[in-house]
């Protein structure tokens, strides 16, 4: 299974909006498998298709990071069940080595298709709630650094630039 290239901030392609998946066919199934492999290789716990330059609403996740429970969310949407902001230290495979505190609604209900194309609904809090909101943001062209002050964002861009040269 090929390892996909993960776009790095501030690549403008991370700002593209993904379209809903119309049909879960072999292409989508292969992409999901490649995305999981790519996420694991990079030691991540979540990856959105936008990050591998595919503008389709696909998210993979493995919150334990031990490959025991890979999750697939296709065309996922969330409704907020509890708006109370919960602060969490977030990172992102597209923004390596940067961890910043972000506040998001603490409890949501997820509706999505799984890897087999079956609809499900699931209440989420804690890490799952954070991760699904972070990944859906990716599909909408949004990054967790967008929640930070512009001064902080500037500092992160400088830091990443320095580390890459
Ligand atoms: Ni991310």
Tab-separated table of C-alpha atoms and ligand atoms in Angstrom:
chain	number	residue	atom	x	y	z
A	1	UNK	CA	0.000	0.000	0.000
A	2	UNK	CA	1.507	3.309	-0.994
A	3	UNK	CA	2.285	5.937	1.608
A	4	UNK	CA	0.691	9.209	0.559
A	5	UNK	CA	2.304	12.617	0.725
A	6	UNK	CA	0.900	14.719	3.572
A	7	UNK	CA	0.558	18.396	2.627
A	8	UNK	CA	2.347	20.736	4.990
A	9	UNK	CA	1.089	24.070	6.303
A	10	UNK	CA	0.899	26.683	4.806
A	11	UNK	CA	0.270	24.780	1.535
A	12	UNK	CA	-2.734	26.479	-0.092
A	13	UNK	CA	-4.259	23.104	-1.021
A	14	UNK	CA	-5.034	22.626	2.685
A	15	UNK	CA	-7.595	25.414	2.163
A	16	UNK	CA	-9.650	23.537	-0.448
A	17	UNK	CA	-13.127	22.387	0.477
A	18	UNK	CA	-13.890	18.687	0.073
A	19	UNK	CA	-17.008	17.360	-1.652
A	20	UNK	CA	-19.231	14.569	-0.288
A	21	UNK	CA	-18.390	11.046	-1.417
A	22	UNK	CA	-21.109	9.970	-3.864
A	23	UNK	CA	-20.341	6.282	-4.015
A	24	UNK	CA	-18.088	4.046	-1.901
A	25	UNK	CA	-16.339	2.059	-4.611
A	26	UNK	CA	-12.951	0.343	-4.866
A	27	UNK	CA	-11.197	3.662	-5.442
A	28	UNK	CA	-12.546	4.995	-2.159
A	29	UNK	CA	-11.781	1.737	-0.323
A	30	UNK	CA	-8.183	1.814	-1.623
A	31	UNK	CA	-7.834	5.454	-0.648
A	32	UNK	CA	-9.092	4.693	2.880
A	33	UNK	CA	-6.543	1.865	3.216
A	34	UNK	CA	-3.731	4.137	1.991
A	35	UNK	CA	-4.826	6.935	4.320
A	36	UNK	CA	-4.755	4.600	7.325
A	37	UNK	CA	-1.293	3.353	6.377
A	38	UNK	CA	-0.077	6.919	5.852
A	39	UNK	CA	-1.489	8.039	9.210
A	40	UNK	CA	0.135	5.125	11.046
A	41	UNK	CA	3.509	5.654	9.353
A	42	UNK	CA	3.408	9.267	10.501
A	43	UNK	CA	2.363	8.277	14.043
A	44	UNK	CA	-0.872	10.232	13.777
A	45	UNK	CA	-4.276	9.491	15.295
A	46	UNK	CA	-6.384	11.179	12.610
A	47	UNK	CA	-6.109	12.133	8.953
A	48	UNK	CA	-8.485	13.896	6.553
A	49	UNK	CA	-8.404	13.370	2.781
A	50	UNK	CA	-7.680	17.071	2.223
A	51	UNK	CA	-4.295	16.505	3.865
A	52	UNK	CA	-3.327	14.033	1.140
A	53	UNK	CA	-4.639	16.347	-1.588
A	54	UNK	CA	-7.916	14.532	-2.198
A	55	UNK	CA	-10.972	16.782	-1.960
A	56	UNK	CA	-13.465	14.187	-0.751
A	57	UNK	CA	-15.097	14.009	2.657
A	58	UNK	CA	-13.145	11.089	4.117
A	59	UNK	CA	-11.603	10.873	7.596
A	60	UNK	CA	-9.609	8.045	9.150
A	61	UNK	CA	-8.799	7.771	12.817
A	62	UNK	CA	-7.090	5.498	15.299
A	63	UNK	CA	-7.278	7.170	18.676
A	64	UNK	CA	-5.182	4.559	20.475
A	65	UNK	CA	-2.588	4.675	17.703
A	66	UNK	CA	-1.927	0.951	18.009
A	67	UNK	CA	-3.759	-0.129	14.822
A	68	UNK	CA	-6.294	-2.109	16.865
A	69	UNK	CA	-9.347	0.000	16.101
A	70	UNK	CA	-9.097	1.942	12.832
A	71	UNK	CA	-12.157	4.127	12.259
A	72	UNK	CA	-13.506	5.514	8.995
A	73	UNK	CA	-15.906	8.454	8.758
A	74	UNK	CA	-17.284	9.292	5.324
A	75	UNK	CA	-19.453	12.400	4.775
A	76	UNK	CA	-19.334	13.007	8.534
A	77	UNK	CA	-21.312	15.796	10.159
A	78	UNK	CA	-21.558	16.813	13.789
A	79	UNK	CA	-24.331	18.403	15.797
A	80	UNK	CA	-23.313	20.040	19.028
A	81	UNK	CA	-24.841	18.465	22.130
A	82	UNK	CA	-22.966	20.577	24.672
A	83	UNK	CA	-21.485	23.942	23.682
A	84	UNK	CA	-19.396	24.212	26.852
A	85	UNK	CA	-15.882	24.841	25.543
A	86	UNK	CA	-13.321	22.227	26.374
A	87	UNK	CA	-9.622	23.066	26.012
A	88	UNK	CA	-7.388	20.456	24.461
A	89	UNK	CA	-3.770	20.438	23.274
A	90	UNK	CA	-3.978	19.751	19.553
A	91	UNK	CA	-1.407	18.774	16.964
A	92	UNK	CA	-1.673	18.003	13.265
A	93	UNK	CA	0.310	15.928	10.765
A	94	UNK	CA	0.223	18.947	8.419
A	95	UNK	CA	1.765	21.195	11.087
A	96	UNK	CA	4.510	19.008	12.555
A	97	UNK	CA	5.861	19.526	16.062
A	98	UNK	CA	3.365	22.242	16.880
A	99	UNK	CA	1.011	21.694	19.807
A	100	UNK	CA	-1.378	24.437	20.871
A	101	UNK	CA	-4.421	24.620	23.086
A	102	UNK	CA	-7.728	24.934	21.236
A	103	UNK	CA	-11.238	25.180	22.702
A	104	UNK	CA	-14.103	23.324	21.047
A	105	UNK	CA	-17.623	22.304	22.093
A	106	UNK	CA	-17.236	19.452	24.569
A	107	UNK	CA	-19.918	17.077	23.306
A	108	UNK	CA	-21.197	16.337	19.796
A	109	UNK	CA	-23.184	13.736	17.957
A	110	UNK	CA	-21.519	12.379	14.824
A	111	UNK	CA	-23.487	11.159	11.796
A	112	UNK	CA	-21.404	9.464	9.119
A	113	UNK	CA	-20.970	6.499	6.843
A	114	UNK	CA	-18.493	3.860	7.961
A	115	UNK	CA	-16.022	2.140	5.631
A	116	UNK	CA	-18.741	-0.266	4.496
A	117	UNK	CA	-21.062	2.566	3.540
A	118	UNK	CA	-23.444	2.096	6.479
A	119	UNK	CA	-24.872	5.150	8.261
A	120	UNK	CA	-24.274	5.447	11.961
A	121	UNK	CA	-24.735	8.008	14.715
A	122	UNK	CA	-22.454	8.228	17.711
A	123	UNK	CA	-22.196	10.535	20.693
A	124	UNK	CA	-18.696	11.793	21.247
A	125	UNK	CA	-16.837	13.608	23.992
A	126	UNK	CA	-13.192	13.789	25.011
A	127	UNK	CA	-10.586	12.928	22.389
A	128	UNK	CA	-13.099	11.610	19.825
A	129	UNK	CA	-15.108	14.858	19.962
A	130	UNK	CA	-11.941	16.924	19.540
A	131	UNK	CA	-10.564	14.773	16.751
A	132	UNK	CA	-13.742	14.600	14.647
A	133	UNK	CA	-14.169	18.392	14.839
A	134	UNK	CA	-10.489	18.907	13.924
A	135	UNK	CA	-10.764	16.541	10.938
A	136	UNK	CA	-14.073	17.952	9.645
A	137	UNK	CA	-12.411	21.377	9.795
A	138	UNK	CA	-9.729	20.001	7.426
A	139	UNK	CA	-12.431	19.000	4.932
A	140	UNK	CA	-13.715	22.573	5.090
A	141	UNK	CA	-10.229	23.984	4.498
A	142	UNK	CA	-9.750	25.006	8.110
A	143	UNK	CA	-6.748	24.314	10.372
A	144	UNK	CA	-6.420	24.355	14.152
A	145	UNK	CA	-3.958	27.251	13.975
A	146	UNK	CA	-6.837	29.363	12.593
A	147	UNK	CA	-8.210	29.433	16.150
A	148	UNK	CA	-4.995	31.003	17.468
A	149	UNK	CA	-3.997	34.662	17.446
A	150	UNK	CA	-2.343	35.930	14.268
A	151	UNK	CA	0.841	36.638	16.251
A	152	UNK	CA	0.995	33.017	17.345
A	153	UNK	CA	0.250	31.809	13.794
A	154	UNK	CA	3.033	34.001	12.431
A	155	UNK	CA	5.453	32.518	14.942
A	156	UNK	CA	4.452	28.981	13.936
A	157	UNK	CA	4.984	29.728	10.228
A	158	UNK	CA	8.441	31.109	10.948
A	159	UNK	CA	9.320	28.123	13.086
A	160	UNK	CA	8.209	25.643	10.393
A	161	UNK	CA	10.074	27.515	7.670
A	162	UNK	CA	13.261	27.454	9.700
A	163	UNK	CA	12.925	23.712	10.402
A	164	UNK	CA	12.427	22.907	6.732
A	165	UNK	CA	15.552	24.581	5.382
B	1	LIG	NI1	-4.912	17.870	11.417
